[in-house]
XYZ file of C-alpha atoms in Angstrom:
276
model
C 94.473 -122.960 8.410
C 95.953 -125.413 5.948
C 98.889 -123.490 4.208
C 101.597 -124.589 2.434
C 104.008 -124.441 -0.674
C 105.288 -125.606 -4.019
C 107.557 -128.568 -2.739
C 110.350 -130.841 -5.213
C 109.217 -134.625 -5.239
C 112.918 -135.598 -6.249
C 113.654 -137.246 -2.959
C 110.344 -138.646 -2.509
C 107.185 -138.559 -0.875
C 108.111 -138.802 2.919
C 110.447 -136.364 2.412
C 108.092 -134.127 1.159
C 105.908 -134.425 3.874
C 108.697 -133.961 5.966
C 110.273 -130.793 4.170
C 106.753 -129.202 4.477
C 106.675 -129.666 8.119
C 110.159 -128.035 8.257
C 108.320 -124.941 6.672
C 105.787 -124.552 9.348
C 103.240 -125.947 6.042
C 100.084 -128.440 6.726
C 99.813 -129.432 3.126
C 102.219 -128.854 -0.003
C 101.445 -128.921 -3.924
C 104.189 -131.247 -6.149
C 104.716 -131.443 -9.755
C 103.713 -135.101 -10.585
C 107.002 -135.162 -13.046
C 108.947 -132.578 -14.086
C 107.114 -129.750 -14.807
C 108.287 -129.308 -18.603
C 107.250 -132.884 -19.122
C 108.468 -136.040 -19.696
C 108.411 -139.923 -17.968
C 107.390 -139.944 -14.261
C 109.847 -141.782 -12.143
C 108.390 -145.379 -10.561
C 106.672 -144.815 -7.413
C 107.384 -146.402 -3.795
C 104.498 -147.435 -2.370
C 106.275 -148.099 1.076
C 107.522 -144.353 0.705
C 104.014 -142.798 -0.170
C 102.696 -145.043 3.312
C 104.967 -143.154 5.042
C 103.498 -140.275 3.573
C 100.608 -140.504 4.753
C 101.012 -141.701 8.134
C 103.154 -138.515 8.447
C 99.903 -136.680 7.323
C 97.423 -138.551 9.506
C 99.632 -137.533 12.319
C 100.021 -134.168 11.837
C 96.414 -133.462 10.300
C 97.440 -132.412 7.157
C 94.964 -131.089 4.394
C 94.069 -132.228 1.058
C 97.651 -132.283 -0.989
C 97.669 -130.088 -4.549
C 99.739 -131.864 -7.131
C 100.061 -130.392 -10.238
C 100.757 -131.027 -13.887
C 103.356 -130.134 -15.929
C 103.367 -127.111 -17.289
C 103.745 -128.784 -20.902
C 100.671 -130.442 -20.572
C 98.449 -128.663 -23.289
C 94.820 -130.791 -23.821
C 93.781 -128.226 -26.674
C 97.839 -127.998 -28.506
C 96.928 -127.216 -32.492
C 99.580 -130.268 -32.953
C 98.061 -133.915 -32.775
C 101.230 -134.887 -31.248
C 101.405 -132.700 -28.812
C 97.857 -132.867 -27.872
C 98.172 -136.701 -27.991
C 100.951 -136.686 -25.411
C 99.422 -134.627 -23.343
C 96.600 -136.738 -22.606
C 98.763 -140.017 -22.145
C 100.627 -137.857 -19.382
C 97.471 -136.987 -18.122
C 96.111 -140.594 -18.176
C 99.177 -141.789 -16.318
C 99.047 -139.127 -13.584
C 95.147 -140.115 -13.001
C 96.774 -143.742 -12.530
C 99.769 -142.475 -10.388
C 97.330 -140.313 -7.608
C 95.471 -142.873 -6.703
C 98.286 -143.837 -4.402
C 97.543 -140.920 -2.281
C 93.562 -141.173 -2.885
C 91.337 -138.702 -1.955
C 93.857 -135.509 -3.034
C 93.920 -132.897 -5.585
C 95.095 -132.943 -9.154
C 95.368 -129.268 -10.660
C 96.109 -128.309 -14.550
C 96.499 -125.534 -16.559
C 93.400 -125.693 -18.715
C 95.581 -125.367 -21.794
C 96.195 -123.139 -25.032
C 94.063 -123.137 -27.866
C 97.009 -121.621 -30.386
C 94.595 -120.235 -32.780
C 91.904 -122.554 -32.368
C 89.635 -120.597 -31.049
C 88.506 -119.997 -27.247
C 85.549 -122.776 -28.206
C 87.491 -125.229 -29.543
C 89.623 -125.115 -27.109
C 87.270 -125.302 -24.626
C 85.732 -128.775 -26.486
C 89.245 -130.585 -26.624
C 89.858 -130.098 -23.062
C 86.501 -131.561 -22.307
C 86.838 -134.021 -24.840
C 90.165 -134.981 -23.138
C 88.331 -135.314 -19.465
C 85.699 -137.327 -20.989
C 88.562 -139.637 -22.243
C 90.813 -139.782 -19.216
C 88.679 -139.786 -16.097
C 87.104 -142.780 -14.802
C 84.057 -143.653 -12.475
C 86.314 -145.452 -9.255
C 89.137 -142.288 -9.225
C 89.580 -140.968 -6.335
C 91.148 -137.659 -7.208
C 89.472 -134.462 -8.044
C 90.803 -132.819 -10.748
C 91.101 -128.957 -10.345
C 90.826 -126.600 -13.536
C 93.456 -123.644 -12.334
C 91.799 -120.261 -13.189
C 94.411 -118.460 -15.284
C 95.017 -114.494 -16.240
C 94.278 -114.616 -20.473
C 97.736 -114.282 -21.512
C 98.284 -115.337 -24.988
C 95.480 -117.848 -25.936
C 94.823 -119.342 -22.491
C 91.731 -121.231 -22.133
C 90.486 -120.538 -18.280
C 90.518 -116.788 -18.788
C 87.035 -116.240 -17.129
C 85.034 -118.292 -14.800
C 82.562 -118.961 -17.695
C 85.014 -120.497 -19.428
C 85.556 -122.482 -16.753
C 81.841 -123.527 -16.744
C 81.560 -124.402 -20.533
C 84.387 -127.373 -19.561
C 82.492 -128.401 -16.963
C 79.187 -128.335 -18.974
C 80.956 -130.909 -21.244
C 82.069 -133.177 -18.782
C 80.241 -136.320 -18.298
C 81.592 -137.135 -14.599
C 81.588 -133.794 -13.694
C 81.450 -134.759 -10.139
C 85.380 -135.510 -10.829
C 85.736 -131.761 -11.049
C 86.745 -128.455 -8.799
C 88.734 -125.349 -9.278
C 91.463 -124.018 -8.290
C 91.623 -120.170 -7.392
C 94.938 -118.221 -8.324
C 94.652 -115.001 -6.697
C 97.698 -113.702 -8.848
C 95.569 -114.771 -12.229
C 92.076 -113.920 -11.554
C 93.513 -110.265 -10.275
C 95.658 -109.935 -13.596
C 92.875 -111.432 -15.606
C 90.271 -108.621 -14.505
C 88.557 -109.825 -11.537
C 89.092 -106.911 -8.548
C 89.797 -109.071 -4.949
C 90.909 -106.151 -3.539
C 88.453 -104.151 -3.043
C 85.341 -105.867 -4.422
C 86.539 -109.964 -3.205
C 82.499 -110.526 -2.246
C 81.156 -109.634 -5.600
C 83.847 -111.718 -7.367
C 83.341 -114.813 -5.191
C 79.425 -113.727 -5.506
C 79.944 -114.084 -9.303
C 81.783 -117.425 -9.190
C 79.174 -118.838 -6.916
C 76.298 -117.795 -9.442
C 78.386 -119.154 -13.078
C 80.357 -122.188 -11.120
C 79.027 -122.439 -7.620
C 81.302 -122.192 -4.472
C 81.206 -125.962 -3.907
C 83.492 -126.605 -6.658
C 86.363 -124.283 -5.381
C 88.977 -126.706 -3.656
C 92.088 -124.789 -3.352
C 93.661 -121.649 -3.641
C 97.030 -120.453 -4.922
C 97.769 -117.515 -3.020
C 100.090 -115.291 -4.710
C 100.692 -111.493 -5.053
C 101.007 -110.065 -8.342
C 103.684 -107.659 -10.018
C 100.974 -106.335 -11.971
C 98.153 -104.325 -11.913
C 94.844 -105.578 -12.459
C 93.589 -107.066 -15.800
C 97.186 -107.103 -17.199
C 97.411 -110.284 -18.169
C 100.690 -111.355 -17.707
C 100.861 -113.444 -15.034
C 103.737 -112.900 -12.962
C 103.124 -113.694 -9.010
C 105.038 -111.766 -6.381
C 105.697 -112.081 -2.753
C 103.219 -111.700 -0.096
C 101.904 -108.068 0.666
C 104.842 -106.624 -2.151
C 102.647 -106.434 -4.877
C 99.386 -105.092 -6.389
C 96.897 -106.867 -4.339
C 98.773 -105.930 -0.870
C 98.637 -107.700 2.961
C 95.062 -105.799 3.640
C 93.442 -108.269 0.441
C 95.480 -110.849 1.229
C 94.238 -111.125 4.621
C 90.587 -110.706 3.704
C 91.583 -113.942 1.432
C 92.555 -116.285 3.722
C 89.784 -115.289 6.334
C 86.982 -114.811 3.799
C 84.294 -117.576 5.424
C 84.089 -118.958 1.717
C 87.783 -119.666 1.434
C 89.866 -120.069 4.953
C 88.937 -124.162 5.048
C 90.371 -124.793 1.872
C 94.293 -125.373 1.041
C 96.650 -122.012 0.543
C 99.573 -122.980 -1.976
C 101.927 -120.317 -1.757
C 103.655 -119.651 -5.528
C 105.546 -117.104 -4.711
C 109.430 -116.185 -5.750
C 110.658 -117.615 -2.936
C 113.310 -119.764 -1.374
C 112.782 -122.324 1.441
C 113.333 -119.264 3.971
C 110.945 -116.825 2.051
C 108.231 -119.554 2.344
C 109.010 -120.367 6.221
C 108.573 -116.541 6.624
C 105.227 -116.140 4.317
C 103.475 -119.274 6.251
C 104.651 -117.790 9.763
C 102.930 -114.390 8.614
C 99.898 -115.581 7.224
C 98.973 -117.892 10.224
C 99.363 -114.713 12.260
C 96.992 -113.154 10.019
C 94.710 -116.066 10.178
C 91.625 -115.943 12.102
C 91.503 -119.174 12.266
């Protein structure tokens, strides 16, 4: 089972590796800068080899960085939008030191646009940004509708994909906490729902999951994750989650409220509920 959690990349990418260890984790997710924005610090490259020698060693999975949360390909403002896309451009540029891993974003917020035009900027961004020799897969995050979310549904999803030229550059990522709070029922009907994302996306484009609990009941909306087996999903779904044949290979990021010792706890639960 590759499981692991939200990890800071202040001190650097060894240390990452090394802090995930320390939480029993096989894999981590890292914002690529902060996550409200702004100029990514220079990278190491002696420090990121260390990285991944700590990986190869300890069979690590695919890593799940992640943008900032201010990154917004469809923002109503030009300036907003247009900043957006440099950060994305540079954070293309910036994974390709650790080639071959995952880079997940929000989809973004149309803000009155529209759902559809929303959906065409973001795809008009992708066209822009990605590039033929990357080595990253970029993950659209499946989110729970709040507001004016793009992502809302998993034919949403689709209709960005649909636009994309090098749509082989492209996966999803599952949040268990948004698709629950955005209608979808995994706990009592998780084979339909993945049957239904296999028939509008196709399985083979789902590369990670975020596994969270949710403070809400389903098709709320409102996006708030809880800790493992508190919440409205429960340790019964949860465990059909990670065990369910179409999703145990792939990476668990845990988002949960939790502190270093919450997470050591969650992963040490979850591999006991682990089939694998």
């Amino acid at each position: 089972m590759y499981i692991g959690a939200h990890i800071s990349a202040s001190k650097g990418f060894e240390a990452m590796g090394k802090q995930a260890l320390k939480l029993g984790a096989n894999t981590f997710a890292f914002f690529t800068r902060n996550p409200r924005g702004g100029k990514a610090k220079e990278i190491d490259r002696e420090d990121v080899d260390k990285l991944l020698t700590l990986m190869q060693e300890h069979q690590f999975g695919k890593l799940v960085a992640h943008a900032p949360y201010t990154m917004n390909l469809c923002a109503a403002k030009e300036n907003v939008r247009s900043f957006s896309i440099e950060m994305f451009r540079d954070d293309m540029q910036r994974m390709e030191y650790v080639p071959g891993n995952y880079y997940n974003f929000h989809p973004g917020s149309h803000v009155g646009q529209g759902a559809e035009k929303g959906i065409e900027m973001i795809a008009e961004a992708l066209n822009d940004v990605l590039f033929e020799q990357q080595q990253t897969t970029v993950l659209l995050e499946t989110m729970a509708g709040k507001g004016s979310e793009v992502g809302r549904s998993f034919q949403e999803l689709r209709q960005i994909i649909d636009r994309v030229e090098l749509d082989e550059k492209l996966g999803v990522c599952l949040d268990t906490c948004h698709i629950w709070d955005g209608g979808y029922d995994i706990v009592d009907h998780l084979d339909d729902v993945l049957q239904e994302f296999d028939d509008i996306i196709g399985l083979d484009r789902l590369k990670a999951v975020h596994l969270n609990d949710s403070m809400n009941p389903r098709e709320a909306h409102k996006d708030r994750h809880e800790k493992i087996g508190q919440g409205h999903l429960g340790i019964e779904a949860i465990t059909r989650i990670i065990n369910h044949p179409a999703l145990k290979e792939l990476p668990f990021i845990l988002e949960t409220p939790n502190d270093d010792e919450g997470y050591r706890a969650e992963i040490a639960l979850l591999r006991k509920l682990s089939e694998s």
